[in-house]
Short mmCIF file of C-alpha atoms and ligand atoms in Angstrom, two decimals:
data_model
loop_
_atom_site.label_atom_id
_atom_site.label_comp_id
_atom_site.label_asym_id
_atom_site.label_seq_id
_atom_site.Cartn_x
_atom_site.Cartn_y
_atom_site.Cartn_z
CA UNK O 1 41.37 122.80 65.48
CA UNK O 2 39.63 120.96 68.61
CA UNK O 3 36.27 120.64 69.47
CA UNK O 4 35.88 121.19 72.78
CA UNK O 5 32.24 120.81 74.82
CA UNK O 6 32.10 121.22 78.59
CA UNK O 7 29.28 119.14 80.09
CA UNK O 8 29.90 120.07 83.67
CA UNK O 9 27.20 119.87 85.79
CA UNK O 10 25.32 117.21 83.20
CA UNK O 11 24.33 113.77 83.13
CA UNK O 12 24.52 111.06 80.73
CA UNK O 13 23.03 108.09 80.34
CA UNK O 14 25.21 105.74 77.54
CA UNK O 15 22.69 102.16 77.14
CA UNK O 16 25.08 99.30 75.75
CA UNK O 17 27.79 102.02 77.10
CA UNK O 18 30.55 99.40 78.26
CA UNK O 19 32.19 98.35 75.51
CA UNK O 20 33.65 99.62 71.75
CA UNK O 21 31.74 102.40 69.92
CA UNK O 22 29.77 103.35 72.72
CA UNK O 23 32.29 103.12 75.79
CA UNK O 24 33.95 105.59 73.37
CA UNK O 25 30.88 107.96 73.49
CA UNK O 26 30.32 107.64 77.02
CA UNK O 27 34.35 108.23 77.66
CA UNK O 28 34.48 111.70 75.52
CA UNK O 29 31.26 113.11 77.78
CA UNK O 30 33.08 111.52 80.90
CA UNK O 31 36.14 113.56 79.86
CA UNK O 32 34.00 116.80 78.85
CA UNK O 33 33.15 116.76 82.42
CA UNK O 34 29.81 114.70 82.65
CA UNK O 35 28.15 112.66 85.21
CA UNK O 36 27.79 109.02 83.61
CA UNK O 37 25.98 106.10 83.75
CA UNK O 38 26.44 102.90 81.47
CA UNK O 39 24.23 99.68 81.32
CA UNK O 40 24.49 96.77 79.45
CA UNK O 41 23.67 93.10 80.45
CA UNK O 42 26.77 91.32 81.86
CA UNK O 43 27.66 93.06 85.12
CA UNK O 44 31.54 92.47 84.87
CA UNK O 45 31.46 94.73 81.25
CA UNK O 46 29.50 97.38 83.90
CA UNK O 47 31.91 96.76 86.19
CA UNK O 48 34.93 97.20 84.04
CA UNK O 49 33.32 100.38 81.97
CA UNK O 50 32.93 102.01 85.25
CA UNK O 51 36.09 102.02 86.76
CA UNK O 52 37.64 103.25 82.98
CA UNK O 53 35.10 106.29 83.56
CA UNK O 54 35.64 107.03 86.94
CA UNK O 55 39.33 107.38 86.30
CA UNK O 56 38.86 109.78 83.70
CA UNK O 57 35.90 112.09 85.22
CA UNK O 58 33.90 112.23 88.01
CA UNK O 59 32.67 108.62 89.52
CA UNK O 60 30.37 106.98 87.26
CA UNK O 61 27.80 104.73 88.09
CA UNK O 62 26.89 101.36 86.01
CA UNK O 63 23.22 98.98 86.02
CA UNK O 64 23.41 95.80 84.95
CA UNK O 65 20.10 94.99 82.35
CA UNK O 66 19.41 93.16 79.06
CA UNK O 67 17.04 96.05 76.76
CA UNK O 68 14.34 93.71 75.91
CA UNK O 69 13.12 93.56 79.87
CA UNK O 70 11.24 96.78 79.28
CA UNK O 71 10.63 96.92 83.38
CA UNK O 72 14.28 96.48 84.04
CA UNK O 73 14.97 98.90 81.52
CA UNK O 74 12.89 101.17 83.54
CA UNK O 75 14.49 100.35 86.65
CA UNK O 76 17.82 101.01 85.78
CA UNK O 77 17.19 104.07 84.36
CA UNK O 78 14.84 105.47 87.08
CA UNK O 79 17.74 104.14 89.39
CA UNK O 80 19.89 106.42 87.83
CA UNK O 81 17.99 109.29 87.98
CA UNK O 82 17.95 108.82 91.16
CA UNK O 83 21.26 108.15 92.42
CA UNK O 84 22.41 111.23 90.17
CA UNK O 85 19.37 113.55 88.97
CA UNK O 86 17.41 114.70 85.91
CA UNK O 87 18.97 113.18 82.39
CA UNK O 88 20.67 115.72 80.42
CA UNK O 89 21.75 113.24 77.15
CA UNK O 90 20.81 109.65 76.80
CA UNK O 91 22.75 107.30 74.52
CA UNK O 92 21.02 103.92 73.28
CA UNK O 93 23.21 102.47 71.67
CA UNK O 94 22.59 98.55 72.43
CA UNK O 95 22.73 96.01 69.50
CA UNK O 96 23.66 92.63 68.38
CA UNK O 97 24.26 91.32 65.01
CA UNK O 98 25.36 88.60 63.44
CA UNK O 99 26.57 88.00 59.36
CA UNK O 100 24.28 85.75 57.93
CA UNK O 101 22.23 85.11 54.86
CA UNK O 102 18.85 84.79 55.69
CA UNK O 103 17.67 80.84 54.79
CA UNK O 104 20.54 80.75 57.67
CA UNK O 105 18.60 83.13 60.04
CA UNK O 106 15.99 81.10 61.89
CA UNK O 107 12.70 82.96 63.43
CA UNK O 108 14.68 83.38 67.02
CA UNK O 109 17.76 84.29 65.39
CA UNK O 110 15.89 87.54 63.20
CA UNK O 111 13.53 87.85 66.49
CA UNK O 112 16.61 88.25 68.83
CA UNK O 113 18.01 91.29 66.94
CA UNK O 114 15.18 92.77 66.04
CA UNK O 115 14.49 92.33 70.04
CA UNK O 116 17.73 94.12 70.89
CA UNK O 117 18.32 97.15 68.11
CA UNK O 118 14.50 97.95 67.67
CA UNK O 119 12.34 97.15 70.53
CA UNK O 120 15.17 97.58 72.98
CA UNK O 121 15.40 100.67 71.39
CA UNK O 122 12.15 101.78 72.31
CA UNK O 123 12.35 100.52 75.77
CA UNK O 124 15.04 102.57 76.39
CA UNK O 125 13.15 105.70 74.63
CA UNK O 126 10.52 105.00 76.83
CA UNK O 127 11.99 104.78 80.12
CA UNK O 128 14.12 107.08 79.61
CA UNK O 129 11.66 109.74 78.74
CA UNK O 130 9.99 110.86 82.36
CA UNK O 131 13.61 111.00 83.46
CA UNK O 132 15.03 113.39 81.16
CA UNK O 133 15.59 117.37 81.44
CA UNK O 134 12.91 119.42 79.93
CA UNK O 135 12.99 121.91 78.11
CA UNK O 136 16.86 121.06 77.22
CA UNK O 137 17.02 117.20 77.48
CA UNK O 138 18.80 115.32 74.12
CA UNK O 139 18.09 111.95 73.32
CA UNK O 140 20.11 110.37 70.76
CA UNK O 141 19.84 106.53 69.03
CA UNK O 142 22.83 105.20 67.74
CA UNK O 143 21.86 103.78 64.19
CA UNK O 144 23.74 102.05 61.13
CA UNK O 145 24.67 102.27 57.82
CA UNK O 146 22.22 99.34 57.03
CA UNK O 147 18.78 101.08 58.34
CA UNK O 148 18.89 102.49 54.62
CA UNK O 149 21.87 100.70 52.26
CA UNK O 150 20.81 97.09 52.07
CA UNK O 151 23.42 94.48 52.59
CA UNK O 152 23.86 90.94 52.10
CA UNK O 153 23.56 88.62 55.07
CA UNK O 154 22.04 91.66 56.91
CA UNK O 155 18.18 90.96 56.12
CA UNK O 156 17.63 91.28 60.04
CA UNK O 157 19.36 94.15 61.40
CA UNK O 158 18.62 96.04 58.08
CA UNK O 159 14.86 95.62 59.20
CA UNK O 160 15.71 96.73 62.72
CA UNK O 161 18.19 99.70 62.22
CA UNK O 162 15.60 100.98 59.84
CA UNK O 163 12.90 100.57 61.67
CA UNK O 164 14.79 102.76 64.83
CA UNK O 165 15.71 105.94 62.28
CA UNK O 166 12.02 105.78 61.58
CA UNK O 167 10.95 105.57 65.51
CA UNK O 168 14.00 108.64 66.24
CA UNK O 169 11.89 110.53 63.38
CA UNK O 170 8.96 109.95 65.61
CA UNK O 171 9.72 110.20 68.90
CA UNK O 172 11.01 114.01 67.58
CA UNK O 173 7.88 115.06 66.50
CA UNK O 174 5.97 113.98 69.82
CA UNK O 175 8.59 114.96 72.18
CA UNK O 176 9.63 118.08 70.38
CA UNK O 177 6.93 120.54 71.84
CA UNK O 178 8.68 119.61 75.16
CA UNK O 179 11.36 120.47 74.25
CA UNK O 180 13.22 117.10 74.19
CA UNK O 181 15.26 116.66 71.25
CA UNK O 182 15.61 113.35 69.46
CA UNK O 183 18.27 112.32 67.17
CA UNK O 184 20.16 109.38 65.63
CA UNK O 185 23.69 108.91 64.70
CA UNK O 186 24.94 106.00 62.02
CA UNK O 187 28.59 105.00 62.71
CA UNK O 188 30.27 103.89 59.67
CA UNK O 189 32.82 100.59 59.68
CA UNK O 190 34.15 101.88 63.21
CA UNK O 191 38.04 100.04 63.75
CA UNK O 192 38.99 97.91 66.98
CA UNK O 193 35.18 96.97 67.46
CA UNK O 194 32.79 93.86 67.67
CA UNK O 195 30.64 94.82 64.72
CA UNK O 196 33.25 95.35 62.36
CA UNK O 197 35.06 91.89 63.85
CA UNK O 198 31.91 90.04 62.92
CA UNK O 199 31.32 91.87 59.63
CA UNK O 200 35.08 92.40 58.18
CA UNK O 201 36.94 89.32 60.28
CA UNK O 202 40.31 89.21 58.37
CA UNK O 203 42.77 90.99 56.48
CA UNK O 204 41.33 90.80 52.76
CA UNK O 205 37.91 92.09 53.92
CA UNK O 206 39.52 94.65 56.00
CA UNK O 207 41.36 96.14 53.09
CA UNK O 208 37.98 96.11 51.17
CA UNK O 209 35.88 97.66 53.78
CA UNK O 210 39.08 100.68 53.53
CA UNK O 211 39.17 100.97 49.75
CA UNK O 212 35.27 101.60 50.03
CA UNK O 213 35.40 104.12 52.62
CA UNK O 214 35.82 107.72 50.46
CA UNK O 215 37.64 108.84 53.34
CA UNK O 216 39.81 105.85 52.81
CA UNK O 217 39.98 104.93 56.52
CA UNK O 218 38.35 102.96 59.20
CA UNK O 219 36.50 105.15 61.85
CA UNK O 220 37.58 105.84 65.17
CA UNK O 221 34.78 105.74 68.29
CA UNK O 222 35.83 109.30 68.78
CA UNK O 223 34.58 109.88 65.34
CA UNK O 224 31.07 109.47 66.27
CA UNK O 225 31.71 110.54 70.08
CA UNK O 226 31.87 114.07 68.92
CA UNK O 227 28.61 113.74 66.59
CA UNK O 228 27.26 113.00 69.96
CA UNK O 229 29.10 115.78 71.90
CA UNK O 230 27.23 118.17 69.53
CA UNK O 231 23.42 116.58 69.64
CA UNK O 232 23.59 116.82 73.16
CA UNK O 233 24.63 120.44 73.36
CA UNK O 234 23.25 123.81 73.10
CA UNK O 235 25.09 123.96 69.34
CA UNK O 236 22.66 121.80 68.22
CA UNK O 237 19.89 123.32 70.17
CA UNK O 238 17.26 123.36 67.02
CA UNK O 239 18.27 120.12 65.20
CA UNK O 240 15.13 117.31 65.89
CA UNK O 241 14.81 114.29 63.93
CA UNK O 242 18.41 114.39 62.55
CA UNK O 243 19.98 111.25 61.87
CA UNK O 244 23.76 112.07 61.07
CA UNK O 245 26.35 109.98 58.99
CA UNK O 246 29.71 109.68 60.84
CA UNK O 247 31.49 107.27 58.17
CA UNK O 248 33.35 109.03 56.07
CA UNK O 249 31.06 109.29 53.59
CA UNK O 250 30.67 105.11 53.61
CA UNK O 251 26.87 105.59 53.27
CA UNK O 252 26.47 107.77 50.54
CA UNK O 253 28.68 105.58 48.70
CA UNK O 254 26.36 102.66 49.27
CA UNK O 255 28.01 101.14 52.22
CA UNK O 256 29.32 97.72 50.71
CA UNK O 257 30.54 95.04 52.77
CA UNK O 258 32.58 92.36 51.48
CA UNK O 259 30.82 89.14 50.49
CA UNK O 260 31.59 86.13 51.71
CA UNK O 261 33.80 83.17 49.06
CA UNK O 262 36.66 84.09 46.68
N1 LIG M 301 24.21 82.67 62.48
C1 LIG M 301 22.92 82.29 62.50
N2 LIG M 301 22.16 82.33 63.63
C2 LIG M 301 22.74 82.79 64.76
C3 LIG M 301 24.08 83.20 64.80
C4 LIG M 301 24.85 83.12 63.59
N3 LIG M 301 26.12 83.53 63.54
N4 LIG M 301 24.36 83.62 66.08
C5 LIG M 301 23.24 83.46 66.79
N5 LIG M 301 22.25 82.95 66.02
C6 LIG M 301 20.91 82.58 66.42
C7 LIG M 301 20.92 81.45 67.44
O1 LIG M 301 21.10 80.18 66.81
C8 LIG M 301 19.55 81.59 68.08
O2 LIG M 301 18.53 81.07 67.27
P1 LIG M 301 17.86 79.61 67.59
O3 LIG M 301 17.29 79.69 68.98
O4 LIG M 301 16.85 79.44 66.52
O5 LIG M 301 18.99 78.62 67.49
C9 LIG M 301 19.34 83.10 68.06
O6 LIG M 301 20.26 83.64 67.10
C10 LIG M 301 19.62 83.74 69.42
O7 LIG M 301 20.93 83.32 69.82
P2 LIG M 301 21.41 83.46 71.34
O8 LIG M 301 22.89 83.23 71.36
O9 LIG M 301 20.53 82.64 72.24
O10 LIG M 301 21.03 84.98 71.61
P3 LIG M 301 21.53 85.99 72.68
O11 LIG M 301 20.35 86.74 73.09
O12 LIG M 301 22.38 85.34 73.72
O13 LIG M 301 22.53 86.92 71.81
C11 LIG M 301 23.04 87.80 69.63
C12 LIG M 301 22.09 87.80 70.83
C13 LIG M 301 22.83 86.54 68.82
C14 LIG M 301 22.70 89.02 68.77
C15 LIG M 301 24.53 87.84 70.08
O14 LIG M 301 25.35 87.82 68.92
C16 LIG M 301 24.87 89.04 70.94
O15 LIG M 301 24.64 89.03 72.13
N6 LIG M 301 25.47 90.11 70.35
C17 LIG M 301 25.85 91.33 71.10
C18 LIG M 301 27.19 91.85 70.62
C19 LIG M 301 27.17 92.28 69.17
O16 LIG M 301 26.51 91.68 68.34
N7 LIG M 301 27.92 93.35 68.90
C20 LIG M 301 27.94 93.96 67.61
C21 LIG M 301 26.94 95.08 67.60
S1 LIG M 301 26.83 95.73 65.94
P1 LIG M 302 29.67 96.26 71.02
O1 LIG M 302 31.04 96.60 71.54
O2 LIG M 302 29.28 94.82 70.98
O3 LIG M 302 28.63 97.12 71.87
C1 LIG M 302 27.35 96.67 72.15
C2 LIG M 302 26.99 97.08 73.56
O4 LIG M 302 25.63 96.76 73.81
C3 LIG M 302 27.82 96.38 74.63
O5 LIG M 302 27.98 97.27 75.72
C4 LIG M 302 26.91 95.22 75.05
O6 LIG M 302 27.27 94.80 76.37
C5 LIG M 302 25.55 95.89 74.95
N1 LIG M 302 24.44 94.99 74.68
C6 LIG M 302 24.31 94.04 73.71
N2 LIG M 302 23.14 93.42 73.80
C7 LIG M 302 22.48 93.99 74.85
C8 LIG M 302 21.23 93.78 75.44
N3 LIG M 302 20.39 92.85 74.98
N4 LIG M 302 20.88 94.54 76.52
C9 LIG M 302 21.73 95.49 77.01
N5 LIG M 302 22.93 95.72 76.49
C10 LIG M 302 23.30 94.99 75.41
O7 LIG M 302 29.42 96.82 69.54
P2 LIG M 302 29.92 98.02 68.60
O8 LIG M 302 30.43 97.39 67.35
O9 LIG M 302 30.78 99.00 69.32
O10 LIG M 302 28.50 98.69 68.22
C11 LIG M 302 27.93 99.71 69.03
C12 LIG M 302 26.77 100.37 68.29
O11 LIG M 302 27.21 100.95 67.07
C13 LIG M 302 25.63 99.42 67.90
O12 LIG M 302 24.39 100.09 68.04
C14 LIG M 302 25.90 99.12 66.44
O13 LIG M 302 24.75 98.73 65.73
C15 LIG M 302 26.44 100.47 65.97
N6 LIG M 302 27.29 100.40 64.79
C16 LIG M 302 28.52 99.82 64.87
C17 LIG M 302 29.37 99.83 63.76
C18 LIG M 302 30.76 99.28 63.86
O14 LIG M 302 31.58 99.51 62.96
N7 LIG M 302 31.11 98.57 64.91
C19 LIG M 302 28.93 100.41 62.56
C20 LIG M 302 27.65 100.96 62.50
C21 LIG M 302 26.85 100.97 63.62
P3 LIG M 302 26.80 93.39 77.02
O15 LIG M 302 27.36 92.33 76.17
O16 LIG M 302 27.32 93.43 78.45
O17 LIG M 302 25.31 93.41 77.02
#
């Protein structure tokens, strides 16, 4: 059976769209028939994501911007707004991590993710929000597995991941009456991408990631690009404050990532 969603005539905003997991997201709205815009920081990765959209959809557009500059946050996404109309689904999906325990994780080092996953979060949120359609408008964060299982050498995005379910909860009860829906998706271990080569780098962890998935296989981006497909459409027109598991059931088995030594 497919699942099929036609978003012609919409746009959509992906943040941190140009590369793995997200790129994937923006790519399956691009080929629903979407309008899109990406951002991330390094203009070549706009650049690049761009062109890959435009040559499956209708020409996207791409802003160069780092999430914790809340006024070039705003900028970029009052720019596209501009340049292409009122927001139909917005996508923040920026992060950074990095596997380590924390007497390794000095003050800048927690600060700087916590920076990027929660705050830039927020920015995004918050820009985003005079832009978007209303009543009708779907904003969805894209979470983890680790804003609710704890996990070694994850002390810092743990803290952040949880803290931007808890800010999705939020944001859905104040933007709700407005018909604005807000939502949060948690990828599980997602193949081919730079979390999972920073948090399962070779062949042994790889194989114990698998054998801890129930599903018994890595995720695909077009696993959680259709979990998005749905929050931003009319089939999920009364879910609010969701925050859906696409991992294979990875969470509810505790999520456990292999631990560093023999
Ligand atoms: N172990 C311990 N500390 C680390 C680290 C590691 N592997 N990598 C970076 N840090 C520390 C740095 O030492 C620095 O702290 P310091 O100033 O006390 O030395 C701090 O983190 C910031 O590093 P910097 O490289 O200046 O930050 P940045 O803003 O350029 O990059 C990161 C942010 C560190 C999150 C970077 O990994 C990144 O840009 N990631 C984006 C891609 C990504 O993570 N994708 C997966 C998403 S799940
Ligand atoms: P990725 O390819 O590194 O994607 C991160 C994106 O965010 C890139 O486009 C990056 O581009 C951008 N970005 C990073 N820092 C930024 C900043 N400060 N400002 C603006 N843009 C920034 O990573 P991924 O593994 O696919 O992860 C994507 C999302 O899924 C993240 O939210 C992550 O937490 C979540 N997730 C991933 C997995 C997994 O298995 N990979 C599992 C669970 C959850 P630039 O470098 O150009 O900025």
């Amino acid at each position: 059976m497919r699942a099929s969603f036609d978003y012609g005539g919409c746009n959509v905003m992906v943040v941190g769209g140009t590369s793995g997991i997200n790129l994937g997201i923006a790519q399956a709205f691009a080929e629903a028939g979407a309008r899109l815009g990406v951002a991330s920081r390094r203009q070549e990765k706009v650049d690049a994501a761009v062109a890959q959209l435009s040559r499956v959809g209708r020409p996207a557009l791409g802003y160069a911007f780092d999430v914790r500059d809340a006024p070039a946050v705003a900028a970029g996404l009052a720019a596209f707004a501009a340049d292409a109309g009122p927001i139909d689904v917005l996508v923040s999906g920026a992060a950074g991590n990095f596997p380590a325990p924390a007497t390794q994780i000095s003050p800048n080092g927690f600060k700087s993710v916590v920076d990027i996953d929660l705050l830039g979060t927020f920015h995004v949120m918050r820009a985003a929000y005079p832009h978007m359609r209303r009543p009708g408008g779907s904003l969805i964060n894209i979470s983890a597995p680790q804003a609710t299982v704890a996990m070694p050498l994850q002390a810092h995005v743990c803290a952040a991941k949880a803290g931007v379910d808890m800010a999705t909860r939020c944001l859905a009860l104040e933007w709700g009456p407005e018909g604005l829906r807000v939502n949060g998706v948690v990828p599980g271990p997602i193949d081919g991408t730079e979390g999972m080569a920073r948090l399962a780098p070779d062949a042994a962890s790889r194989r114990r990631v698998i054998a801890s998935v129930p599903m018994r296989r890595f995720g695909d981006p077009v696993d959680v690009a259709r979990v998005c497909l749905f929050l931003g459409s009319d089939a999920a027109g009364y879910v609010n404050g969701a925050i859906i598991p696409a991992d294979g059931g990875w969470s509810a088995a505790g999520a456990p990532l292999p631990l560093p030594g023999p």
